[in-house]
Coordinates of C-alpha atoms in Angstrom, one line a residue:
Chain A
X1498 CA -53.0 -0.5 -90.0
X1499 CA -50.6 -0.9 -92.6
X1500 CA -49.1 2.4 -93.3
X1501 CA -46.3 1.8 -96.0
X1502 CA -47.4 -0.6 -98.9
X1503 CA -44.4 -2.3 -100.6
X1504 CA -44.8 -4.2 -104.0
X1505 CA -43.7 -6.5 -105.5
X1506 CA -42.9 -9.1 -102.7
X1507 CA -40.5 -10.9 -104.9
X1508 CA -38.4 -10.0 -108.2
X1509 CA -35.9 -11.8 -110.1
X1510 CA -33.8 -9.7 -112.6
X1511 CA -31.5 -10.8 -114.7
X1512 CA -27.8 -9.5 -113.9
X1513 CA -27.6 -6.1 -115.7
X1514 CA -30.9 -5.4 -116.2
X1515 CA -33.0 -2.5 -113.7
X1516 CA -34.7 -3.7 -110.6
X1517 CA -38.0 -1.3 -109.6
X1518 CA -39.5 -1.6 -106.2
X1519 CA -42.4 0.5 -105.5
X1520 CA -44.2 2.0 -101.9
X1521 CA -46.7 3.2 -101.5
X1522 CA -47.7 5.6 -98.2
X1523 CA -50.5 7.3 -96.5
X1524 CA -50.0 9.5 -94.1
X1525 CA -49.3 12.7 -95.4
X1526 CA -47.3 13.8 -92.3
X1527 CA -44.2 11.3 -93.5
X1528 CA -41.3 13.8 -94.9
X1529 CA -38.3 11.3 -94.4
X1530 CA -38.5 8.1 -96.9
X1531 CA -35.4 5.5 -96.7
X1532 CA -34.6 2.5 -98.4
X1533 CA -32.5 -0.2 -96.5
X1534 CA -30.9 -3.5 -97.7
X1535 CA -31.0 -6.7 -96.1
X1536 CA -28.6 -9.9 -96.1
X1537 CA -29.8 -13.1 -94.2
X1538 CA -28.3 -13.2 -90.7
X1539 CA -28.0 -9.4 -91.0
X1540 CA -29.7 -6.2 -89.7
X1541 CA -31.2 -3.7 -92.3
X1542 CA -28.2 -1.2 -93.6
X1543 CA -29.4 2.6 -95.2
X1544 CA -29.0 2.8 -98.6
X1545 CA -30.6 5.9 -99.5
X1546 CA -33.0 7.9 -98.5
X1547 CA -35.1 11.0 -99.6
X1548 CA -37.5 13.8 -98.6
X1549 CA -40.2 15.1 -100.4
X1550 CA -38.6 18.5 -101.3
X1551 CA -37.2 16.5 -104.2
X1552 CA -38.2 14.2 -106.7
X1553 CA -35.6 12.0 -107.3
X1554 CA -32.2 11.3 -105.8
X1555 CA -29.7 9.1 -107.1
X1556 CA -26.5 7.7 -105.4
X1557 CA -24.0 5.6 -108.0
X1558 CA -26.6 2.8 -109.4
X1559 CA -29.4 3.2 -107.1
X1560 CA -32.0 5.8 -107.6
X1561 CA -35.2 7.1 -105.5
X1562 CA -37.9 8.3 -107.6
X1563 CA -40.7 10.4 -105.6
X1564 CA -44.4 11.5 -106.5
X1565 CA -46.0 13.5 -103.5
X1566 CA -49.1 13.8 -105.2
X1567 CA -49.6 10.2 -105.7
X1568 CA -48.0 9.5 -102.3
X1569 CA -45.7 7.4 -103.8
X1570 CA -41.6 6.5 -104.0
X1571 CA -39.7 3.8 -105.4
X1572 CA -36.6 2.2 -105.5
X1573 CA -34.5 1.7 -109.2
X1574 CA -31.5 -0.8 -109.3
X1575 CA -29.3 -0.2 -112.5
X1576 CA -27.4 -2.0 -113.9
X1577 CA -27.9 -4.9 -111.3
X1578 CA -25.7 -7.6 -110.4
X1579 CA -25.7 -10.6 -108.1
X1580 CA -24.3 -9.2 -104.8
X1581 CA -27.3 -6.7 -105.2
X1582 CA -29.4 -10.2 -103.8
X1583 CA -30.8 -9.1 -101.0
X1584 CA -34.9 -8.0 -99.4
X1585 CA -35.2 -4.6 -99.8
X1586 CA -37.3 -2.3 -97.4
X1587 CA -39.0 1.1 -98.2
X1588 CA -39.4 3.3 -94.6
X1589 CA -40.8 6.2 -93.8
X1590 CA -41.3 8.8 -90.9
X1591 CA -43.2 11.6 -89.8
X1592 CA -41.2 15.2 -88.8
X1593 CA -41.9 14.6 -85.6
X1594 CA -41.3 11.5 -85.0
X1595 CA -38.3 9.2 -84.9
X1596 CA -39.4 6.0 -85.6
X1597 CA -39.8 4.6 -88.9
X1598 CA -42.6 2.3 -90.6
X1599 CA -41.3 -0.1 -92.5
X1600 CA -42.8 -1.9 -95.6
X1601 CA -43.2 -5.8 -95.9
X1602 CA -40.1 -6.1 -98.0
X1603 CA -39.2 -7.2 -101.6
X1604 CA -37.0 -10.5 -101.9
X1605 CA -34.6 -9.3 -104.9
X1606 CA -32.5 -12.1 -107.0
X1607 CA -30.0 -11.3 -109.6
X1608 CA -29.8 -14.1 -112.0
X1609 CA -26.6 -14.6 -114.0
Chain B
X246 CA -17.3 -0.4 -81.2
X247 CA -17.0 0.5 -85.2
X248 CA -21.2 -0.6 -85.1
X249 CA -23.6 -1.7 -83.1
X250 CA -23.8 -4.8 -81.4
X251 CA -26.2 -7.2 -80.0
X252 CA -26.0 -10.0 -77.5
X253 CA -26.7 -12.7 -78.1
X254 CA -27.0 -13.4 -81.9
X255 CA -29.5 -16.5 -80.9
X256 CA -31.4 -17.1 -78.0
X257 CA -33.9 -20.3 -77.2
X258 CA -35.9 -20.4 -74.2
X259 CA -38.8 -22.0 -72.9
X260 CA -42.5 -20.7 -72.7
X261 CA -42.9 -18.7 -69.5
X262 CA -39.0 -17.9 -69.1
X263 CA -37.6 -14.0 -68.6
X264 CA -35.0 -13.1 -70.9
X265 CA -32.8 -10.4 -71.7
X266 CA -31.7 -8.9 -74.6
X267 CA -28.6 -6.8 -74.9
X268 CA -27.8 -3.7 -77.2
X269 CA -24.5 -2.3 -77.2
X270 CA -24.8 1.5 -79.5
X271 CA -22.0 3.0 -81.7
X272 CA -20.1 5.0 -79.5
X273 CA -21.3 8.7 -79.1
X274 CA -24.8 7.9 -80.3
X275 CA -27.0 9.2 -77.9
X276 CA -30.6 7.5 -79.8
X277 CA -31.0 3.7 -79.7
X278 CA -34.1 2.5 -81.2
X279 CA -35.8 -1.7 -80.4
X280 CA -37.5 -3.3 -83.3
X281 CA -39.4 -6.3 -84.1
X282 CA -38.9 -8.2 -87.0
X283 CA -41.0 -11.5 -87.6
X284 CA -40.8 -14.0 -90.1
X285 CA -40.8 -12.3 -94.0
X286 CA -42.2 -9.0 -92.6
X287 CA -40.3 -5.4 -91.9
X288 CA -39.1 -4.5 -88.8
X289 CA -41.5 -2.8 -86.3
X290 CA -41.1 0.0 -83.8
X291 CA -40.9 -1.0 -80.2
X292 CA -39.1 1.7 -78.4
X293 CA -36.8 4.7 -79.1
X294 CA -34.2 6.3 -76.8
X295 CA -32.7 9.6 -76.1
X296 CA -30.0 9.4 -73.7
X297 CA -31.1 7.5 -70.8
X298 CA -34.8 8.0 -71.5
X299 CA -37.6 5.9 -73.3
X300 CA -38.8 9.2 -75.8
X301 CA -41.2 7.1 -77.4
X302 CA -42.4 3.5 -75.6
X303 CA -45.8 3.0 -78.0
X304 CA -44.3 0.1 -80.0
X305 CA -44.0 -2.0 -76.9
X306 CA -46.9 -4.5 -77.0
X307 CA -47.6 -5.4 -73.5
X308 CA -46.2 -4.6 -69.6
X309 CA -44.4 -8.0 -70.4
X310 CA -42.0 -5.7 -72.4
X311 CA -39.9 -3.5 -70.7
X312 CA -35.9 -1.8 -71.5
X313 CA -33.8 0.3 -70.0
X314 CA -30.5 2.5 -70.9
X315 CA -29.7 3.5 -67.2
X316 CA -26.2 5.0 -68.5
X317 CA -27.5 6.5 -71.5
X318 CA -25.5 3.4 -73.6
X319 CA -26.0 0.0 -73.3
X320 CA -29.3 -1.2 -73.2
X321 CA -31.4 -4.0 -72.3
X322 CA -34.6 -5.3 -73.7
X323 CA -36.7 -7.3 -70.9
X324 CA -39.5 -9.8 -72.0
X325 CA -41.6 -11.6 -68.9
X326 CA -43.4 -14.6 -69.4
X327 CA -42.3 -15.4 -72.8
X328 CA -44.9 -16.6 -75.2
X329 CA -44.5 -18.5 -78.6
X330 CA -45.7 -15.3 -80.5
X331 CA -42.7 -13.2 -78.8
X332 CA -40.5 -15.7 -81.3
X333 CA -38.8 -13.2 -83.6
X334 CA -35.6 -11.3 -84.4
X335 CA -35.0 -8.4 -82.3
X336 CA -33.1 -5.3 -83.9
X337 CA -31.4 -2.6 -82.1
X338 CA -30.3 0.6 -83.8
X339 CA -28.0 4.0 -83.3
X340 CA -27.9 6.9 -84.4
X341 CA -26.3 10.4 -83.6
X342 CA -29.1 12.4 -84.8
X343 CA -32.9 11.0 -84.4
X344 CA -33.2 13.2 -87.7
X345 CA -31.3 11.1 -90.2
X346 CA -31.0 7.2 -91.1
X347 CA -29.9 5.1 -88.4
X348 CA -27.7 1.7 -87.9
X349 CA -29.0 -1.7 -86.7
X350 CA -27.1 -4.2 -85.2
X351 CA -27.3 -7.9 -86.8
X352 CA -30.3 -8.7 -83.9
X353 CA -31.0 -11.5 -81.6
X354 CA -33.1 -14.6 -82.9
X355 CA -35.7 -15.4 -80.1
X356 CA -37.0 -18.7 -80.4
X357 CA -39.9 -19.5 -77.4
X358 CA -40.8 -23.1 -77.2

């Protein structure tokens, strides 16, 4: 059972412009919702991460917007620029738990 | 070591062989987490650790996965009997506080053939 829905499963954004990548969960007992980056060759590295206390958290161009009543988070990219070129996975975890569920992954490119 | 790393960054071995897979934390981080990531998918949970013991081993597939941290550091991921479908990248991660975000290593490519 797929727990964490991630759309869409490829983007292509033009260098500057904003990059939205949206998940979608369903168990309500999630209260810890990361986003990690991925290079080729390389493990997953944290980005940023939320909890649903908050509705949005923003760290330098990368912001997480969250809707607990629609069960929903997503992932904006300002201002985005070729080294941003990566597949980018939503997470999340229970309170009690420490192991996350990941989302299929969007392949982001940053065209010049 | 400044992060976490894993040996070795490929590994090819025929159907039926045992391998090993080794995971070496960030020092000081007493949870180290195994996932599975497969071709164009997200990484899935295999099995967490708190010190020396498996907290969590309900990601693991089959008895023909096993790991162990017997010093509460290092650890090793087992696989018995290999199988083409065990072909993937495996990911191990650290962290100092199961709480928060964690660090992977770069993983080990398993390639059954």
């Amino acid at each position: 059972q797929q727990q964490v829905k991630q759309s869409p499963q490829s983007l292509i954004v033009q260098k500057g412009g904003i990059s939205i990548i949206n998940c979608a969960y369903e168990n309500t007992a999630f209260d810890y919702f990361p986003w990690y980056q991925q290079f080729p060759g390389k493990g997953p590295a944290l980005l940023i991460a939320i909890r649903p206390d908050v509705s949005e958290k923003k760290e330098g161009r990368f912001t997480i917007s969250f809707n607990k009543s629609a069960k929903q988070f997503s992932l904006h990219i300002m201002d985005s620029q070729p080294g941003d070129s990566a597949t980018y996975f939503c997470a999340a975890r229970p309170g009690t738990a420490s192991k996350l569920t990941f989302g299929t992954g969007t392949r982001l490119q940053v065209t010049l | 070591g400044a992060g976490v790393s894993q040996t070795p960054s490929n590994k090819v071995t025929e159907k039926g062989k045992y391998v090993e897979l080794r995971c070496d934390p960030i020092s000081g981080h007493t949870a180290l987490y195994w996932y599975r990531q497969s071709l164009g998918q997200g990484p899935e949970f295999l099995i967490y650790f708190q010190g020396t013991g498996a907290a969590d081993d309900s990601g693991l597939p089959n008895d023909r996965f096993f790991a162990v941290r017997p010093e509460g550091s290092v650890s090793t991921l087992k696989i018995q009997r290999t199988e083409r479908g065990d072909s993937a990248v495996y990911l191990c991660a650290s962290s100092l506080n199961p709480s928060y975000g964690y660090t992977f290593g770069s993983g080990t490519r398993l390639t059954v053939v």
